[in-house]
């Protein structure tokens, strides 16, 4: 951690004093990333939400991430500083519609992207994140798989696993599906030496332009290990802050208008207030927690 502002110092003091682990997603604003114990993608953060010694987890990310942390560590208090920070894609499928849909495909397993509500996860066989979606679907014996809710990620998995039939749900991430071929082309013309890194929530025509398709954490690992010096970052712009901080000798070119407004709802004052009040906390029905654990744990065991 570099030099912190007085409010950030106070947050760190309180977090240590109150035994709180602060997790932040790669799209959080820089001030929030800087006070987190761990910054990462959905998979890294889900793993870190299990087996940590702290009695409380504060999740600086969108709603489904905080819910998954609660389902994986039900004995812990999980604080979500701004409950209105919600992933719109996660709300494009609900448990009742999914139950009706899957009744049309008897025996076909359902894979839920981690960007789903806890109620939806209670209906599915296994979860995945963008980092392991291909691996999770490949691990299933069935030739047919229902994939919810991200149709773009589902199409990408389909392109990687042509022997499977992926039955899609019509959900999407508005931030990634708005990224266009023309935007990437413009950046490529400006920076012809740069490698193109694309998130699999993008549309297939954008994905086809990639040198590497990866989750946000996968993009950082690739940039660190690659001999290339420059990278075009085909995802939400928040990731670039961490890339520049951790890999200062390389250049990163973000898409300036790829911004998730929900990820930006958590401000540094919200984090301080939530620590002072030790809330708002995530409350999940114990039955929903029980039904969330198998699909999440199946994913983590891979
Ligand atoms: P990852 O960080 O897991 O790649 O997910 C991206 C995302 O859009 C999370 O909401
Ligand atoms: Fe949801 Fe997309 Fe925002 Fe991620 S970037 S939280 S998937 S809307």
PDB file of C-alpha atoms and ligand atoms in Angstrom:
ATOM      1  CA  UNK A   1       0.000   0.000   0.000  1.00  0.00           C
ATOM      2  CA  UNK A   2       1.413   3.428  -0.973  1.00  0.00           C
ATOM      3  CA  UNK A   3       0.679   6.746   0.660  1.00  0.00           C
ATOM      4  CA  UNK A   4      -2.871   6.834   2.013  1.00  0.00           C
ATOM      5  CA  UNK A   5      -5.164   9.835   2.666  1.00  0.00           C
ATOM      6  CA  UNK A   6      -6.409  10.455   6.242  1.00  0.00           C
ATOM      7  CA  UNK A   7      -9.758   8.777   5.473  1.00  0.00           C
ATOM      8  CA  UNK A   8      -7.975   5.771   3.962  1.00  0.00           C
ATOM      9  CA  UNK A   9      -5.673   5.578   7.011  1.00  0.00           C
ATOM     10  CA  UNK A  10      -8.713   5.602   9.286  1.00  0.00           C
ATOM     11  CA  UNK A  11     -10.301   2.796   7.231  1.00  0.00           C
ATOM     12  CA  UNK A  12      -7.200   0.629   7.567  1.00  0.00           C
ATOM     13  CA  UNK A  13      -7.034   1.290  11.314  1.00  0.00           C
ATOM     14  CA  UNK A  14     -10.700   0.372  11.781  1.00  0.00           C
ATOM     15  CA  UNK A  15     -10.466  -2.715   9.567  1.00  0.00           C
ATOM     16  CA  UNK A  16      -7.543  -4.061  11.600  1.00  0.00           C
ATOM     17  CA  UNK A  17      -9.119  -3.116  14.938  1.00  0.00           C
ATOM     18  CA  UNK A  18     -12.479  -4.695  14.020  1.00  0.00           C
ATOM     19  CA  UNK A  19     -10.999  -7.792  12.353  1.00  0.00           C
ATOM     20  CA  UNK A  20     -12.406  -7.029   8.892  1.00  0.00           C
ATOM     21  CA  UNK A  21     -10.983  -8.410   5.643  1.00  0.00           C
ATOM     22  CA  UNK A  22     -11.609  -5.955   2.806  1.00  0.00           C
ATOM     23  CA  UNK A  23     -12.068  -7.516  -0.629  1.00  0.00           C
ATOM     24  CA  UNK A  24     -12.362  -5.295  -3.712  1.00  0.00           C
ATOM     25  CA  UNK A  25     -13.113  -6.140  -7.325  1.00  0.00           C
ATOM     26  CA  UNK A  26     -10.753  -4.936 -10.054  1.00  0.00           C
ATOM     27  CA  UNK A  27     -13.402  -2.424 -11.271  1.00  0.00           C
ATOM     28  CA  UNK A  28     -13.620  -0.539  -7.965  1.00  0.00           C
ATOM     29  CA  UNK A  29     -12.445   3.085  -7.892  1.00  0.00           C
ATOM     30  CA  UNK A  30      -8.699   3.569  -7.165  1.00  0.00           C
ATOM     31  CA  UNK A  31      -9.249   4.918  -3.603  1.00  0.00           C
ATOM     32  CA  UNK A  32     -11.160   1.765  -2.698  1.00  0.00           C
ATOM     33  CA  UNK A  33      -8.678  -0.588  -4.393  1.00  0.00           C
ATOM     34  CA  UNK A  34      -5.908   1.068  -2.374  1.00  0.00           C
ATOM     35  CA  UNK A  35      -7.427   0.222   1.036  1.00  0.00           C
ATOM     36  CA  UNK A  36      -8.360  -3.372   0.178  1.00  0.00           C
ATOM     37  CA  UNK A  37      -6.518  -6.374   1.594  1.00  0.00           C
ATOM     38  CA  UNK A  38      -7.106  -8.173  -1.697  1.00  0.00           C
ATOM     39  CA  UNK A  39      -8.090  -6.844  -5.124  1.00  0.00           C
ATOM     40  CA  UNK A  40      -9.032  -9.428  -7.713  1.00  0.00           C
ATOM     41  CA  UNK A  41     -11.476 -10.941 -10.178  1.00  0.00           C
ATOM     42  CA  UNK A  42     -14.637 -12.825  -9.199  1.00  0.00           C
ATOM     43  CA  UNK A  43     -12.810 -16.143  -8.836  1.00  0.00           C
ATOM     44  CA  UNK A  44      -9.901 -14.851  -6.735  1.00  0.00           C
ATOM     45  CA  UNK A  45     -12.341 -13.022  -4.447  1.00  0.00           C
ATOM     46  CA  UNK A  46     -14.639 -16.055  -4.065  1.00  0.00           C
ATOM     47  CA  UNK A  47     -11.603 -18.154  -3.082  1.00  0.00           C
ATOM     48  CA  UNK A  48     -10.422 -15.488  -0.628  1.00  0.00           C
ATOM     49  CA  UNK A  49     -13.899 -15.351   0.911  1.00  0.00           C
ATOM     50  CA  UNK A  50     -13.326 -18.893   2.188  1.00  0.00           C
ATOM     51  CA  UNK A  51     -10.833 -19.878   4.823  1.00  0.00           C
ATOM     52  CA  UNK A  52      -9.671 -16.418   5.919  1.00  0.00           C
ATOM     53  CA  UNK A  53      -9.167 -15.860   9.648  1.00  0.00           C
ATOM     54  CA  UNK A  54     -11.056 -12.535   9.923  1.00  0.00           C
ATOM     55  CA  UNK A  55     -14.534 -12.669  11.468  1.00  0.00           C
ATOM     56  CA  UNK A  56     -15.969 -10.104   9.022  1.00  0.00           C
ATOM     57  CA  UNK A  57     -15.619  -9.659   5.268  1.00  0.00           C
ATOM     58  CA  UNK A  58     -16.310  -6.315   3.658  1.00  0.00           C
ATOM     59  CA  UNK A  59     -17.061  -6.805  -0.025  1.00  0.00           C
ATOM     60  CA  UNK A  60     -16.430  -3.820  -2.279  1.00  0.00           C
ATOM     61  CA  UNK A  61     -18.046  -5.078  -5.453  1.00  0.00           C
ATOM     62  CA  UNK A  62     -21.565  -5.690  -6.743  1.00  0.00           C
ATOM     63  CA  UNK A  63     -24.374  -7.531  -4.907  1.00  0.00           C
ATOM     64  CA  UNK A  64     -23.853 -11.076  -6.193  1.00  0.00           C
ATOM     65  CA  UNK A  65     -20.204 -11.024  -5.077  1.00  0.00           C
ATOM     66  CA  UNK A  66     -21.130 -10.139  -1.494  1.00  0.00           C
ATOM     67  CA  UNK A  67     -23.874 -12.785  -1.535  1.00  0.00           C
ATOM     68  CA  UNK A  68     -21.467 -15.468  -2.744  1.00  0.00           C
ATOM     69  CA  UNK A  69     -19.033 -14.535   0.044  1.00  0.00           C
ATOM     70  CA  UNK A  70     -21.875 -14.954   2.558  1.00  0.00           C
ATOM     71  CA  UNK A  71     -22.905 -18.312   1.071  1.00  0.00           C
ATOM     72  CA  UNK A  72     -19.299 -19.547   1.210  1.00  0.00           C
ATOM     73  CA  UNK A  73     -18.682 -18.245   4.741  1.00  0.00           C
ATOM     74  CA  UNK A  74     -22.115 -18.174   6.398  1.00  0.00           C
ATOM     75  CA  UNK A  75     -20.633 -17.965   9.891  1.00  0.00           C
ATOM     76  CA  UNK A  76     -19.042 -14.614   9.047  1.00  0.00           C
ATOM     77  CA  UNK A  77     -20.556 -11.194   8.969  1.00  0.00           C
ATOM     78  CA  UNK A  78     -20.429  -9.930   5.360  1.00  0.00           C
ATOM     79  CA  UNK A  79     -20.700  -6.183   4.847  1.00  0.00           C
ATOM     80  CA  UNK A  80     -21.707  -4.733   1.461  1.00  0.00           C
ATOM     81  CA  UNK A  81     -21.130  -0.974   1.876  1.00  0.00           C
ATOM     82  CA  UNK A  82     -23.658   0.128  -0.788  1.00  0.00           C
ATOM     83  CA  UNK A  83     -26.426  -2.449  -1.283  1.00  0.00           C
ATOM     84  CA  UNK A  84     -27.640  -0.526  -4.352  1.00  0.00           C
ATOM     85  CA  UNK A  85     -24.432  -1.533  -6.160  1.00  0.00           C
ATOM     86  CA  UNK A  86     -26.058  -4.301  -8.194  1.00  0.00           C
ATOM     87  CA  UNK A  87     -25.002  -6.112 -11.361  1.00  0.00           C
ATOM     88  CA  UNK A  88     -27.889  -5.652 -13.822  1.00  0.00           C
ATOM     89  CA  UNK A  89     -26.972  -8.849 -15.685  1.00  0.00           C
ATOM     90  CA  UNK A  90     -27.343 -10.886 -12.479  1.00  0.00           C
ATOM     91  CA  UNK A  91     -30.985  -9.761 -12.374  1.00  0.00           C
ATOM     92  CA  UNK A  92     -31.736 -10.835 -15.961  1.00  0.00           C
ATOM     93  CA  UNK A  93     -32.599 -14.331 -14.742  1.00  0.00           C
ATOM     94  CA  UNK A  94     -34.698 -15.289 -11.714  1.00  0.00           C
ATOM     95  CA  UNK A  95     -35.299 -18.589  -9.984  1.00  0.00           C
ATOM     96  CA  UNK A  96     -38.875 -19.070 -11.150  1.00  0.00           C
ATOM     97  CA  UNK A  97     -38.201 -18.420 -14.863  1.00  0.00           C
ATOM     98  CA  UNK A  98     -35.144 -20.668 -14.673  1.00  0.00           C
ATOM     99  CA  UNK A  99     -37.162 -23.492 -13.084  1.00  0.00           C
ATOM    100  CA  UNK A 100     -39.723 -23.248 -15.902  1.00  0.00           C
ATOM    101  CA  UNK A 101     -36.989 -23.071 -18.564  1.00  0.00           C
ATOM    102  CA  UNK A 102     -35.050 -26.069 -17.317  1.00  0.00           C
ATOM    103  CA  UNK A 103     -38.240 -28.137 -17.126  1.00  0.00           C
ATOM    104  CA  UNK A 104     -38.128 -28.023 -20.945  1.00  0.00           C
ATOM    105  CA  UNK A 105     -34.714 -29.769 -20.913  1.00  0.00           C
ATOM    106  CA  UNK A 106     -35.028 -32.734 -18.549  1.00  0.00           C
ATOM    107  CA  UNK A 107     -31.685 -34.037 -17.294  1.00  0.00           C
ATOM    108  CA  UNK A 108     -29.672 -31.154 -18.794  1.00  0.00           C
ATOM    109  CA  UNK A 109     -27.314 -29.573 -16.222  1.00  0.00           C
ATOM    110  CA  UNK A 110     -27.457 -25.832 -15.558  1.00  0.00           C
ATOM    111  CA  UNK A 111     -24.273 -23.790 -15.255  1.00  0.00           C
ATOM    112  CA  UNK A 112     -24.724 -20.377 -13.627  1.00  0.00           C
ATOM    113  CA  UNK A 113     -22.248 -17.616 -14.168  1.00  0.00           C
ATOM    114  CA  UNK A 114     -21.346 -16.284 -10.718  1.00  0.00           C
ATOM    115  CA  UNK A 115     -23.086 -13.067 -11.850  1.00  0.00           C
ATOM    116  CA  UNK A 116     -26.471 -14.400 -10.635  1.00  0.00           C
ATOM    117  CA  UNK A 117     -28.492 -13.842  -7.472  1.00  0.00           C
ATOM    118  CA  UNK A 118     -28.333 -16.328  -4.589  1.00  0.00           C
ATOM    119  CA  UNK A 119     -31.960 -17.330  -5.382  1.00  0.00           C
ATOM    120  CA  UNK A 120     -30.929 -18.279  -8.923  1.00  0.00           C
ATOM    121  CA  UNK A 121     -27.814 -20.156  -7.773  1.00  0.00           C
ATOM    122  CA  UNK A 122     -30.073 -22.253  -5.555  1.00  0.00           C
ATOM    123  CA  UNK A 123     -31.564 -23.734  -8.765  1.00  0.00           C
ATOM    124  CA  UNK A 124     -28.352 -24.712 -10.578  1.00  0.00           C
ATOM    125  CA  UNK A 125     -25.820 -27.546 -10.707  1.00  0.00           C
ATOM    126  CA  UNK A 126     -22.540 -25.663 -10.828  1.00  0.00           C
ATOM    127  CA  UNK A 127     -21.265 -22.079 -10.956  1.00  0.00           C
ATOM    128  CA  UNK A 128     -18.483 -20.590 -13.023  1.00  0.00           C
ATOM    129  CA  UNK A 129     -16.667 -17.294 -13.401  1.00  0.00           C
ATOM    130  CA  UNK A 130     -15.172 -15.792 -16.535  1.00  0.00           C
ATOM    131  CA  UNK A 131     -11.826 -17.330 -15.506  1.00  0.00           C
ATOM    132  CA  UNK A 132     -13.056 -20.921 -15.484  1.00  0.00           C
ATOM    133  CA  UNK A 133     -16.259 -21.046 -17.604  1.00  0.00           C
ATOM    134  CA  UNK A 134     -14.722 -23.238 -20.323  1.00  0.00           C
ATOM    135  CA  UNK A 135     -13.174 -25.584 -17.745  1.00  0.00           C
ATOM    136  CA  UNK A 136     -16.441 -25.874 -15.786  1.00  0.00           C
ATOM    137  CA  UNK A 137     -18.557 -26.685 -18.858  1.00  0.00           C
ATOM    138  CA  UNK A 138     -15.896 -29.122 -20.147  1.00  0.00           C
ATOM    139  CA  UNK A 139     -15.974 -30.918 -16.780  1.00  0.00           C
ATOM    140  CA  UNK A 140     -19.632 -31.898 -17.247  1.00  0.00           C
ATOM    141  CA  UNK A 141     -20.385 -35.272 -18.822  1.00  0.00           C
ATOM    142  CA  UNK A 142     -23.550 -34.119 -20.548  1.00  0.00           C
ATOM    143  CA  UNK A 143     -23.327 -33.092 -24.245  1.00  0.00           C
ATOM    144  CA  UNK A 144     -25.962 -30.432 -23.626  1.00  0.00           C
ATOM    145  CA  UNK A 145     -25.590 -27.680 -21.025  1.00  0.00           C
ATOM    146  CA  UNK A 146     -27.871 -24.787 -20.073  1.00  0.00           C
ATOM    147  CA  UNK A 147     -25.792 -21.645 -19.459  1.00  0.00           C
ATOM    148  CA  UNK A 148     -27.230 -18.596 -17.633  1.00  0.00           C
ATOM    149  CA  UNK A 149     -27.412 -15.614 -17.816  1.00  0.00           C
ATOM    150  CA  UNK A 150     -24.593 -14.266 -20.027  1.00  0.00           C
ATOM    151  CA  UNK A 151     -25.282 -15.205 -23.659  1.00  0.00           C
ATOM    152  CA  UNK A 152     -21.960 -13.663 -24.772  1.00  0.00           C
ATOM    153  CA  UNK A 153     -19.922 -15.736 -22.338  1.00  0.00           C
ATOM    154  CA  UNK A 154     -22.045 -18.759 -23.316  1.00  0.00           C
ATOM    155  CA  UNK A 155     -21.252 -18.192 -27.003  1.00  0.00           C
ATOM    156  CA  UNK A 156     -17.559 -17.923 -26.190  1.00  0.00           C
ATOM    157  CA  UNK A 157     -17.689 -21.216 -24.268  1.00  0.00           C
ATOM    158  CA  UNK A 158     -19.514 -22.748 -27.237  1.00  0.00           C
ATOM    159  CA  UNK A 159     -16.743 -21.587 -29.597  1.00  0.00           C
ATOM    160  CA  UNK A 160     -14.138 -23.264 -27.348  1.00  0.00           C
ATOM    161  CA  UNK A 161     -16.145 -26.478 -26.886  1.00  0.00           C
ATOM    162  CA  UNK A 162     -17.712 -27.282 -30.284  1.00  0.00           C
ATOM    163  CA  UNK A 163     -18.648 -30.814 -29.180  1.00  0.00           C
ATOM    164  CA  UNK A 164     -21.062 -29.455 -26.556  1.00  0.00           C
ATOM    165  CA  UNK A 165     -24.438 -27.896 -27.228  1.00  0.00           C
ATOM    166  CA  UNK A 166     -24.782 -24.793 -25.063  1.00  0.00           C
ATOM    167  CA  UNK A 167     -28.361 -23.687 -24.491  1.00  0.00           C
ATOM    168  CA  UNK A 168     -28.215 -19.935 -23.911  1.00  0.00           C
ATOM    169  CA  UNK A 169     -30.201 -17.497 -21.781  1.00  0.00           C
ATOM    170  CA  UNK A 170     -30.675 -14.034 -23.296  1.00  0.00           C
ATOM    171  CA  UNK A 171     -28.712 -12.057 -20.655  1.00  0.00           C
ATOM    172  CA  UNK A 172     -25.741  -9.771 -21.232  1.00  0.00           C
ATOM    173  CA  UNK A 173     -23.471  -7.244 -19.531  1.00  0.00           C
ATOM    174  CA  UNK A 174     -24.273  -3.830 -20.949  1.00  0.00           C
ATOM    175  CA  UNK A 175     -20.704  -2.598 -20.335  1.00  0.00           C
ATOM    176  CA  UNK A 176     -19.003  -5.369 -22.291  1.00  0.00           C
ATOM    177  CA  UNK A 177     -21.625  -5.883 -24.991  1.00  0.00           C
ATOM    178  CA  UNK A 178     -21.378  -2.157 -25.831  1.00  0.00           C
ATOM    179  CA  UNK A 179     -17.672  -2.526 -26.700  1.00  0.00           C
ATOM    180  CA  UNK A 180     -17.397  -2.403 -30.498  1.00  0.00           C
ATOM    181  CA  UNK A 181     -15.028  -3.723 -33.158  1.00  0.00           C
ATOM    182  CA  UNK A 182     -14.523  -0.099 -34.297  1.00  0.00           C
ATOM    183  CA  UNK A 183     -13.348   0.977 -30.819  1.00  0.00           C
ATOM    184  CA  UNK A 184     -10.791  -1.814 -30.635  1.00  0.00           C
ATOM    185  CA  UNK A 185      -9.693  -1.129 -34.206  1.00  0.00           C
ATOM    186  CA  UNK A 186      -9.164   2.568 -33.422  1.00  0.00           C
ATOM    187  CA  UNK A 187      -6.968   1.678 -30.425  1.00  0.00           C
ATOM    188  CA  UNK A 188      -5.097  -0.887 -32.499  1.00  0.00           C
ATOM    189  CA  UNK A 189      -4.375   1.739 -35.181  1.00  0.00           C
ATOM    190  CA  UNK A 190      -3.051   4.102 -32.501  1.00  0.00           C
ATOM    191  CA  UNK A 191      -0.953   1.389 -30.824  1.00  0.00           C
ATOM    192  CA  UNK A 192      -0.026  -1.164 -33.508  1.00  0.00           C
ATOM    193  CA  UNK A 193       2.455  -2.989 -31.237  1.00  0.00           C
ATOM    194  CA  UNK A 194      -0.088  -3.564 -28.474  1.00  0.00           C
ATOM    195  CA  UNK A 195      -1.544  -6.979 -27.656  1.00  0.00           C
ATOM    196  CA  UNK A 196      -5.350  -7.007 -27.540  1.00  0.00           C
ATOM    197  CA  UNK A 197      -6.844  -8.436 -24.322  1.00  0.00           C
ATOM    198  CA  UNK A 198     -10.606  -9.057 -24.416  1.00  0.00           C
ATOM    199  CA  UNK A 199     -13.029 -10.085 -21.681  1.00  0.00           C
ATOM    200  CA  UNK A 200     -15.310 -13.012 -22.621  1.00  0.00           C
ATOM    201  CA  UNK A 201     -18.428 -10.982 -21.693  1.00  0.00           C
ATOM    202  CA  UNK A 202     -17.820  -9.121 -24.997  1.00  0.00           C
ATOM    203  CA  UNK A 203     -19.593 -10.074 -28.218  1.00  0.00           C
ATOM    204  CA  UNK A 204     -18.001 -12.708 -30.466  1.00  0.00           C
ATOM    205  CA  UNK A 205     -16.975 -10.205 -33.165  1.00  0.00           C
ATOM    206  CA  UNK A 206     -14.919  -8.333 -30.533  1.00  0.00           C
ATOM    207  CA  UNK A 207     -13.614 -11.581 -28.992  1.00  0.00           C
ATOM    208  CA  UNK A 208     -12.309 -12.642 -32.429  1.00  0.00           C
ATOM    209  CA  UNK A 209      -9.968  -9.611 -32.388  1.00  0.00           C
ATOM    210  CA  UNK A 210      -8.227 -10.792 -29.213  1.00  0.00           C
ATOM    211  CA  UNK A 211      -4.654 -11.927 -28.788  1.00  0.00           C
ATOM    212  CA  UNK A 212      -5.847 -13.187 -25.410  1.00  0.00           C
ATOM    213  CA  UNK A 213      -9.362 -13.745 -24.024  1.00  0.00           C
ATOM    214  CA  UNK A 214      -9.264 -13.612 -20.227  1.00  0.00           C
ATOM    215  CA  UNK A 215     -10.951 -12.652 -16.980  1.00  0.00           C
ATOM    216  CA  UNK A 216      -9.704  -9.444 -15.380  1.00  0.00           C
ATOM    217  CA  UNK A 217      -7.162 -11.359 -13.276  1.00  0.00           C
ATOM    218  CA  UNK A 218      -6.151 -13.381 -16.338  1.00  0.00           C
ATOM    219  CA  UNK A 219      -5.431 -10.120 -18.164  1.00  0.00           C
ATOM    220  CA  UNK A 220      -3.083  -8.993 -15.375  1.00  0.00           C
ATOM    221  CA  UNK A 221      -1.253 -12.326 -15.371  1.00  0.00           C
ATOM    222  CA  UNK A 222      -0.935 -12.267 -19.165  1.00  0.00           C
ATOM    223  CA  UNK A 223       0.381  -8.675 -19.205  1.00  0.00           C
ATOM    224  CA  UNK A 224       2.895  -9.490 -16.463  1.00  0.00           C
ATOM    225  CA  UNK A 225       4.227 -12.604 -18.185  1.00  0.00           C
ATOM    226  CA  UNK A 226       4.065 -11.497 -21.822  1.00  0.00           C
ATOM    227  CA  UNK A 227       7.204 -10.174 -23.557  1.00  0.00           C
ATOM    228  CA  UNK A 228       4.941  -7.473 -25.106  1.00  0.00           C
ATOM    229  CA  UNK A 229       5.247  -3.926 -23.716  1.00  0.00           C
ATOM    230  CA  UNK A 230       1.791  -2.544 -24.580  1.00  0.00           C
ATOM    231  CA  UNK A 231      -1.755  -3.795 -24.158  1.00  0.00           C
ATOM    232  CA  UNK A 232      -5.245  -2.742 -25.247  1.00  0.00           C
ATOM    233  CA  UNK A 233      -7.612  -3.519 -22.396  1.00  0.00           C
ATOM    234  CA  UNK A 234     -10.989  -4.752 -23.631  1.00  0.00           C
ATOM    235  CA  UNK A 235     -12.896  -4.581 -20.378  1.00  0.00           C
ATOM    236  CA  UNK A 236     -14.148  -2.062 -17.785  1.00  0.00           C
ATOM    237  CA  UNK A 237     -11.614   0.747 -17.370  1.00  0.00           C
ATOM    238  CA  UNK A 238     -11.121   0.233 -13.589  1.00  0.00           C
ATOM    239  CA  UNK A 239      -8.747  -2.668 -14.200  1.00  0.00           C
ATOM    240  CA  UNK A 240      -6.151  -0.367 -15.747  1.00  0.00           C
ATOM    241  CA  UNK A 241      -5.455   1.363 -12.420  1.00  0.00           C
ATOM    242  CA  UNK A 242      -4.217  -1.901 -10.917  1.00  0.00           C
ATOM    243  CA  UNK A 243      -2.299  -2.847 -14.071  1.00  0.00           C
ATOM    244  CA  UNK A 244      -0.398   0.454 -14.108  1.00  0.00           C
ATOM    245  CA  UNK A 245       0.302   0.203 -10.387  1.00  0.00           C
ATOM    246  CA  UNK A 246       1.543  -3.399 -10.419  1.00  0.00           C
ATOM    247  CA  UNK A 247       3.240  -3.411 -13.840  1.00  0.00           C
ATOM    248  CA  UNK A 248       4.631   0.139 -14.083  1.00  0.00           C
ATOM    249  CA  UNK A 249       7.105  -0.576 -16.878  1.00  0.00           C
ATOM    250  CA  UNK A 250       4.415  -1.494 -19.441  1.00  0.00           C
ATOM    251  CA  UNK A 251       1.712   0.601 -21.177  1.00  0.00           C
ATOM    252  CA  UNK A 252      -2.029  -0.046 -20.911  1.00  0.00           C
ATOM    253  CA  UNK A 253      -4.614   1.477 -23.228  1.00  0.00           C
ATOM    254  CA  UNK A 254      -8.153   1.439 -21.792  1.00  0.00           C
ATOM    255  CA  UNK A 255     -11.493   1.976 -23.515  1.00  0.00           C
ATOM    256  CA  UNK A 256     -12.353   5.304 -21.933  1.00  0.00           C
ATOM    257  CA  UNK A 257     -16.130   4.834 -22.056  1.00  0.00           C
ATOM    258  CA  UNK A 258     -16.307   1.244 -20.762  1.00  0.00           C
ATOM    259  CA  UNK A 259     -17.495   2.080 -17.260  1.00  0.00           C
ATOM    260  CA  UNK A 260     -19.756   0.029 -14.991  1.00  0.00           C
ATOM    261  CA  UNK A 261     -21.806   2.617 -13.040  1.00  0.00           C
ATOM    262  CA  UNK A 262     -22.749   0.018 -10.442  1.00  0.00           C
ATOM    263  CA  UNK A 263     -19.141  -0.829  -9.619  1.00  0.00           C
ATOM    264  CA  UNK A 264     -18.489   2.900  -9.130  1.00  0.00           C
ATOM    265  CA  UNK A 265     -21.287   3.365  -6.585  1.00  0.00           C
ATOM    266  CA  UNK A 266     -18.986   2.499  -3.675  1.00  0.00           C
ATOM    267  CA  UNK A 267     -17.106   5.604  -2.579  1.00  0.00           C
ATOM    268  CA  UNK A 268     -14.374   5.822   0.037  1.00  0.00           C
ATOM    269  CA  UNK A 269     -16.773   7.541   2.503  1.00  0.00           C
ATOM    270  CA  UNK A 270     -19.198   4.628   2.114  1.00  0.00           C
ATOM    271  CA  UNK A 271     -16.428   2.243   3.124  1.00  0.00           C
ATOM    272  CA  UNK A 272     -15.605   4.304   6.223  1.00  0.00           C
ATOM    273  CA  UNK A 273     -19.262   4.590   7.250  1.00  0.00           C
ATOM    274  CA  UNK A 274     -19.835   0.861   6.750  1.00  0.00           C
ATOM    275  CA  UNK A 275     -16.827   0.077   8.934  1.00  0.00           C
ATOM    276  CA  UNK A 276     -17.965   2.474  11.658  1.00  0.00           C
ATOM    277  CA  UNK A 277     -21.462   0.973  11.640  1.00  0.00           C
ATOM    278  CA  UNK A 278     -20.384  -2.602  10.765  1.00  0.00           C
ATOM    279  CA  UNK A 279     -23.147  -2.707   8.163  1.00  0.00           C
ATOM    280  CA  UNK A 280     -25.140  -2.913   5.962  1.00  0.00           C
ATOM    281  CA  UNK A 281     -24.723  -6.664   6.173  1.00  0.00           C
ATOM    282  CA  UNK A 282     -25.755  -9.336   3.691  1.00  0.00           C
ATOM    283  CA  UNK A 283     -28.631 -11.431   4.992  1.00  0.00           C
ATOM    284  CA  UNK A 284     -29.425 -14.665   3.192  1.00  0.00           C
ATOM    285  CA  UNK A 285     -32.072 -17.218   4.054  1.00  0.00           C
ATOM    286  CA  UNK A 286     -30.293 -20.264   5.607  1.00  0.00           C
ATOM    287  CA  UNK A 287     -32.058 -22.548   3.119  1.00  0.00           C
ATOM    288  CA  UNK A 288     -30.757 -20.468   0.190  1.00  0.00           C
ATOM    289  CA  UNK A 289     -27.251 -20.610   1.704  1.00  0.00           C
ATOM    290  CA  UNK A 290     -27.457 -24.402   1.910  1.00  0.00           C
ATOM    291  CA  UNK A 291     -28.558 -24.601  -1.724  1.00  0.00           C
ATOM    292  CA  UNK A 292     -25.845 -22.153  -2.885  1.00  0.00           C
ATOM    293  CA  UNK A 293     -22.975 -24.045  -1.364  1.00  0.00           C
ATOM    294  CA  UNK A 294     -22.945 -27.152  -3.627  1.00  0.00           C
ATOM    295  CA  UNK A 295     -22.785 -25.246  -6.977  1.00  0.00           C
ATOM    296  CA  UNK A 296     -20.195 -22.800  -5.616  1.00  0.00           C
ATOM    297  CA  UNK A 297     -18.103 -25.481  -3.925  1.00  0.00           C
ATOM    298  CA  UNK A 298     -18.240 -27.714  -7.024  1.00  0.00           C
ATOM    299  CA  UNK A 299     -16.746 -24.835  -8.989  1.00  0.00           C
ATOM    300  CA  UNK A 300     -14.055 -24.152  -6.376  1.00  0.00           C
ATOM    301  CA  UNK A 301     -13.106 -27.850  -6.211  1.00  0.00           C
ATOM    302  CA  UNK A 302     -12.128 -27.691  -9.903  1.00  0.00           C
TER     303      UNK A 302
HETATM  304  P1  LIG B   1     -14.080 -10.971 -13.659  1.00  0.00           P
HETATM  305  O1  LIG B   1     -13.372  -9.919 -12.887  1.00  0.00           O
HETATM  306  O2  LIG B   1     -14.310 -12.202 -12.879  1.00  0.00           O
HETATM  307  O3  LIG B   1     -13.402 -11.213 -14.976  1.00  0.00           O
HETATM  308  O4  LIG B   1     -15.556 -10.435 -13.962  1.00  0.00           O
HETATM  309  C1  LIG B   1     -15.855  -9.328 -14.661  1.00  0.00           C
HETATM  310  C2  LIG B   1     -17.137  -8.729 -14.284  1.00  0.00           C
HETATM  311  O5  LIG B   1     -17.783  -8.107 -15.102  1.00  0.00           O
HETATM  312  C3  LIG B   1     -17.579  -8.840 -12.908  1.00  0.00           C
HETATM  313  O6  LIG B   1     -18.796  -8.240 -12.757  1.00  0.00           O
HETATM  314 FE1  LIG B   2     -22.346  -6.616 -14.112  1.00  0.00          FE
HETATM  315 FE2  LIG B   2     -21.076  -5.950 -16.336  1.00  0.00          FE
HETATM  316 FE3  LIG B   2     -20.974  -4.324 -14.240  1.00  0.00          FE
HETATM  317 FE4  LIG B   2     -19.685  -6.658 -14.186  1.00  0.00          FE
HETATM  318  S1  LIG B   2     -19.260  -4.938 -15.532  1.00  0.00           S
HETATM  319  S2  LIG B   2     -20.962  -5.801 -12.566  1.00  0.00           S
HETATM  320  S3  LIG B   2     -21.068  -7.939 -15.370  1.00  0.00           S
HETATM  321  S4  LIG B   2     -22.807  -4.876 -15.414  1.00  0.00           S
END
